[in-house]
Amino acid sequence: MRERRSFRTDERGIEGLPIRLVIAIVVGVAALSVMMTIIDDVGTVGEEELSANPSEEVLTGNGAQVGVTVTDETGQGIPNATVYLKSGTAKLDVSDKTFDGTNYNGATKNDIKINPVSDIDWRPGQESGTIEVHIKPPGDGNYKDDQVDKITVLNPNV
């Protein structure tokens, strides 16, 4: 039978263990950091860029009813996307004008009337400007909207 001994009296410790442990932790954390970066980049590989195709590219005079069709890179319509307009170089009188979502063809369900005379806050001497068309992609796909599509608006008062 073995004799029981206390750890306090045991002098067989492994030399250099604390420094080896620190090195192993540092190397492990560095490797984990590299792997997480690689995994994060893999998630963006399958994303498709969406395009907003407004029914009117240039607005003049009293304006027009504008509808937008959202398509992917192959030209296929994307349902359940949300389209909204933001001020670009032409300042909209309202903060954002939001369309309803898109239907099964990718077209907005409602058109919006944009009148350059009453809906745009023109700066003195400004001849033209742009309205930005943004897309909030549907949650059920690998879509993104990094490019900003624009509608050009001409000032009828100049």
Short mmCIF file of C-alpha atoms in Angstrom, two decimals:
data_model
loop_
_atom_site.label_atom_id
_atom_site.label_comp_id
_atom_site.label_asym_id
_atom_site.label_seq_id
_atom_site.Cartn_x
_atom_site.Cartn_y
_atom_site.Cartn_z
CA MET A 1 0.00 0.00 0.00
CA ARG A 2 1.17 3.50 -0.80
CA GLU A 3 2.05 6.03 1.74
CA ARG A 4 0.14 9.32 1.71
CA ARG A 5 2.24 12.45 1.39
CA SER A 6 1.29 16.09 1.50
CA PHE A 7 1.62 18.31 -1.55
CA ARG A 8 3.42 20.86 0.58
CA THR A 9 6.39 18.59 0.95
CA ASP A 10 6.39 17.43 -2.69
CA GLU A 11 9.40 18.91 -4.50
CA ARG A 12 8.77 17.25 -7.88
CA GLY A 13 7.15 20.34 -9.48
CA ILE A 14 7.56 20.95 -13.22
CA GLU A 15 10.04 23.71 -13.87
CA GLY A 16 8.85 26.45 -16.23
CA LEU A 17 5.19 25.46 -16.08
CA PRO A 18 3.83 28.99 -15.48
CA ILE A 19 5.72 30.50 -18.43
CA ARG A 20 4.69 27.61 -20.71
CA LEU A 21 1.07 28.13 -19.69
CA VAL A 22 1.24 31.85 -20.46
CA ILE A 23 2.80 31.18 -23.87
CA ALA A 24 0.15 28.57 -24.69
CA ILE A 25 -2.65 30.98 -23.77
CA VAL A 26 -1.16 33.83 -25.84
CA VAL A 27 -0.69 31.61 -28.89
CA GLY A 28 -4.19 30.16 -28.48
CA VAL A 29 -5.81 33.59 -28.27
CA ALA A 30 -3.88 34.78 -31.34
CA ALA A 31 -4.96 31.69 -33.32
CA LEU A 32 -8.57 32.14 -32.21
CA SER A 33 -8.46 35.78 -33.31
CA VAL A 34 -7.23 34.80 -36.79
CA MET A 35 -9.90 32.09 -37.10
CA MET A 36 -12.69 34.49 -36.03
CA THR A 37 -11.56 37.02 -38.65
CA ILE A 38 -11.64 34.37 -41.35
CA ILE A 39 -15.08 33.16 -40.25
CA ASP A 40 -16.40 36.73 -40.22
CA ASP A 41 -15.22 37.26 -43.83
CA VAL A 42 -16.87 34.03 -44.99
CA GLY A 43 -20.32 35.35 -44.07
CA THR A 44 -20.25 38.05 -46.77
CA VAL A 45 -19.35 35.74 -49.67
CA GLY A 46 -22.92 34.85 -50.65
CA GLU A 47 -24.50 38.33 -50.35
CA GLU A 48 -26.10 39.80 -53.46
CA GLU A 49 -26.24 43.53 -54.13
CA LEU A 50 -29.75 44.88 -54.62
CA SER A 51 -30.62 47.64 -57.09
CA ALA A 52 -33.45 50.15 -56.91
CA ASN A 53 -34.95 50.94 -60.29
CA PRO A 54 -37.21 54.01 -60.01
CA SER A 55 -39.95 54.47 -62.61
CA GLU A 56 -38.76 58.08 -63.07
CA GLU A 57 -35.04 58.89 -63.26
CA VAL A 58 -35.51 62.66 -63.67
CA LEU A 59 -38.30 64.75 -62.16
CA THR A 60 -39.27 68.08 -63.70
CA GLY A 61 -42.22 70.48 -63.62
CA ASN A 62 -44.99 69.25 -61.32
CA GLY A 63 -43.27 65.95 -60.70
CA ALA A 64 -44.64 62.47 -61.11
CA GLN A 65 -45.84 59.35 -59.36
CA VAL A 66 -42.69 57.37 -58.62
CA GLY A 67 -42.61 53.63 -58.11
CA VAL A 68 -39.50 51.55 -57.50
CA THR A 69 -38.66 47.99 -58.52
CA VAL A 70 -36.04 46.18 -56.43
CA THR A 71 -33.92 43.63 -58.30
CA ASP A 72 -30.92 41.44 -57.54
CA GLU A 73 -27.76 41.17 -59.64
CA THR A 74 -29.50 38.95 -62.21
CA GLY A 75 -32.48 41.31 -62.63
CA GLN A 76 -34.89 39.12 -60.64
CA GLY A 77 -37.49 41.06 -58.60
CA ILE A 78 -37.09 40.83 -54.81
CA PRO A 79 -40.28 40.63 -52.71
CA ASN A 80 -40.63 41.95 -49.13
CA ALA A 81 -37.94 44.64 -49.41
CA THR A 82 -38.68 48.11 -48.04
CA VAL A 83 -37.81 51.15 -50.14
CA TYR A 84 -37.42 54.64 -48.71
CA LEU A 85 -36.29 58.01 -50.00
CA LYS A 86 -33.84 60.31 -48.25
CA SER A 87 -32.66 63.80 -49.00
CA GLY A 88 -29.57 63.94 -51.14
CA THR A 89 -28.48 67.25 -52.63
CA ALA A 90 -32.20 68.03 -53.00
CA LYS A 91 -33.62 68.41 -49.48
CA LEU A 92 -37.00 66.73 -49.06
CA ASP A 93 -39.48 68.71 -46.95
CA VAL A 94 -40.30 65.53 -45.00
CA SER A 95 -37.52 63.54 -43.34
CA ASP A 96 -38.05 60.21 -45.10
CA LYS A 97 -40.72 59.07 -47.51
CA THR A 98 -41.27 55.35 -47.13
CA PHE A 99 -42.97 53.07 -49.60
CA ASP A 100 -44.69 49.92 -48.47
CA GLY A 101 -42.79 46.70 -49.03
CA THR A 102 -42.32 45.23 -52.47
CA ASN A 103 -44.65 42.66 -53.98
CA TYR A 104 -43.73 39.30 -55.55
CA ASN A 105 -42.31 41.10 -58.65
CA GLY A 106 -40.12 43.39 -56.55
CA ALA A 107 -42.25 46.46 -57.33
CA THR A 108 -43.37 48.82 -54.58
CA LYS A 109 -47.02 48.39 -53.67
CA ASN A 110 -47.69 52.15 -53.64
CA ASP A 111 -46.28 54.91 -55.80
CA ILE A 112 -45.39 58.20 -54.20
CA LYS A 113 -46.04 61.63 -55.68
CA ILE A 114 -42.96 63.83 -55.69
CA ASN A 115 -43.51 67.45 -56.73
CA PRO A 116 -40.29 69.48 -57.17
CA VAL A 117 -42.19 72.70 -56.43
CA SER A 118 -43.76 71.74 -53.10
CA ASP A 119 -41.80 68.69 -51.83
CA ILE A 120 -38.24 70.02 -52.21
CA ASP A 121 -36.68 72.75 -50.06
CA TRP A 122 -34.50 74.43 -52.70
CA ARG A 123 -31.46 76.53 -51.76
CA PRO A 124 -31.26 79.92 -53.50
CA GLY A 125 -29.91 79.45 -57.01
CA GLN A 126 -29.97 75.64 -56.86
CA GLU A 127 -30.83 74.29 -60.30
CA SER A 128 -30.96 70.57 -59.59
CA GLY A 129 -30.43 67.98 -56.92
CA THR A 130 -30.77 64.31 -56.13
CA ILE A 131 -32.98 62.20 -53.90
CA GLU A 132 -31.41 58.99 -52.59
CA VAL A 133 -33.29 55.71 -52.97
CA HIS A 134 -32.40 53.23 -50.21
CA ILE A 135 -33.44 49.59 -49.81
CA LYS A 136 -33.90 47.68 -46.57
CA PRO A 137 -33.37 44.08 -47.77
CA PRO A 138 -35.80 41.34 -46.73
CA GLY A 139 -34.70 39.25 -43.79
CA ASP A 140 -35.09 35.92 -45.58
CA GLY A 141 -32.19 36.22 -48.00
CA ASN A 142 -28.51 37.05 -48.34
CA TYR A 143 -28.97 40.57 -49.70
CA LYS A 144 -27.26 43.89 -49.12
CA ASP A 145 -27.70 47.45 -50.35
CA ASP A 146 -24.31 49.16 -50.42
CA GLN A 147 -24.79 51.32 -53.50
CA VAL A 148 -27.08 54.33 -53.33
CA ASP A 149 -29.45 54.79 -56.24
CA LYS A 150 -30.60 58.35 -57.04
CA ILE A 151 -33.42 60.27 -58.66
CA THR A 152 -32.45 63.59 -60.23
CA VAL A 153 -34.78 66.51 -59.56
CA LEU A 154 -34.74 69.72 -61.62
CA ASN A 155 -35.82 72.99 -60.01
CA PRO A 156 -38.74 74.37 -62.09
CA ASN A 157 -38.32 77.83 -60.53
CA VAL A 158 -34.88 78.47 -62.06
#
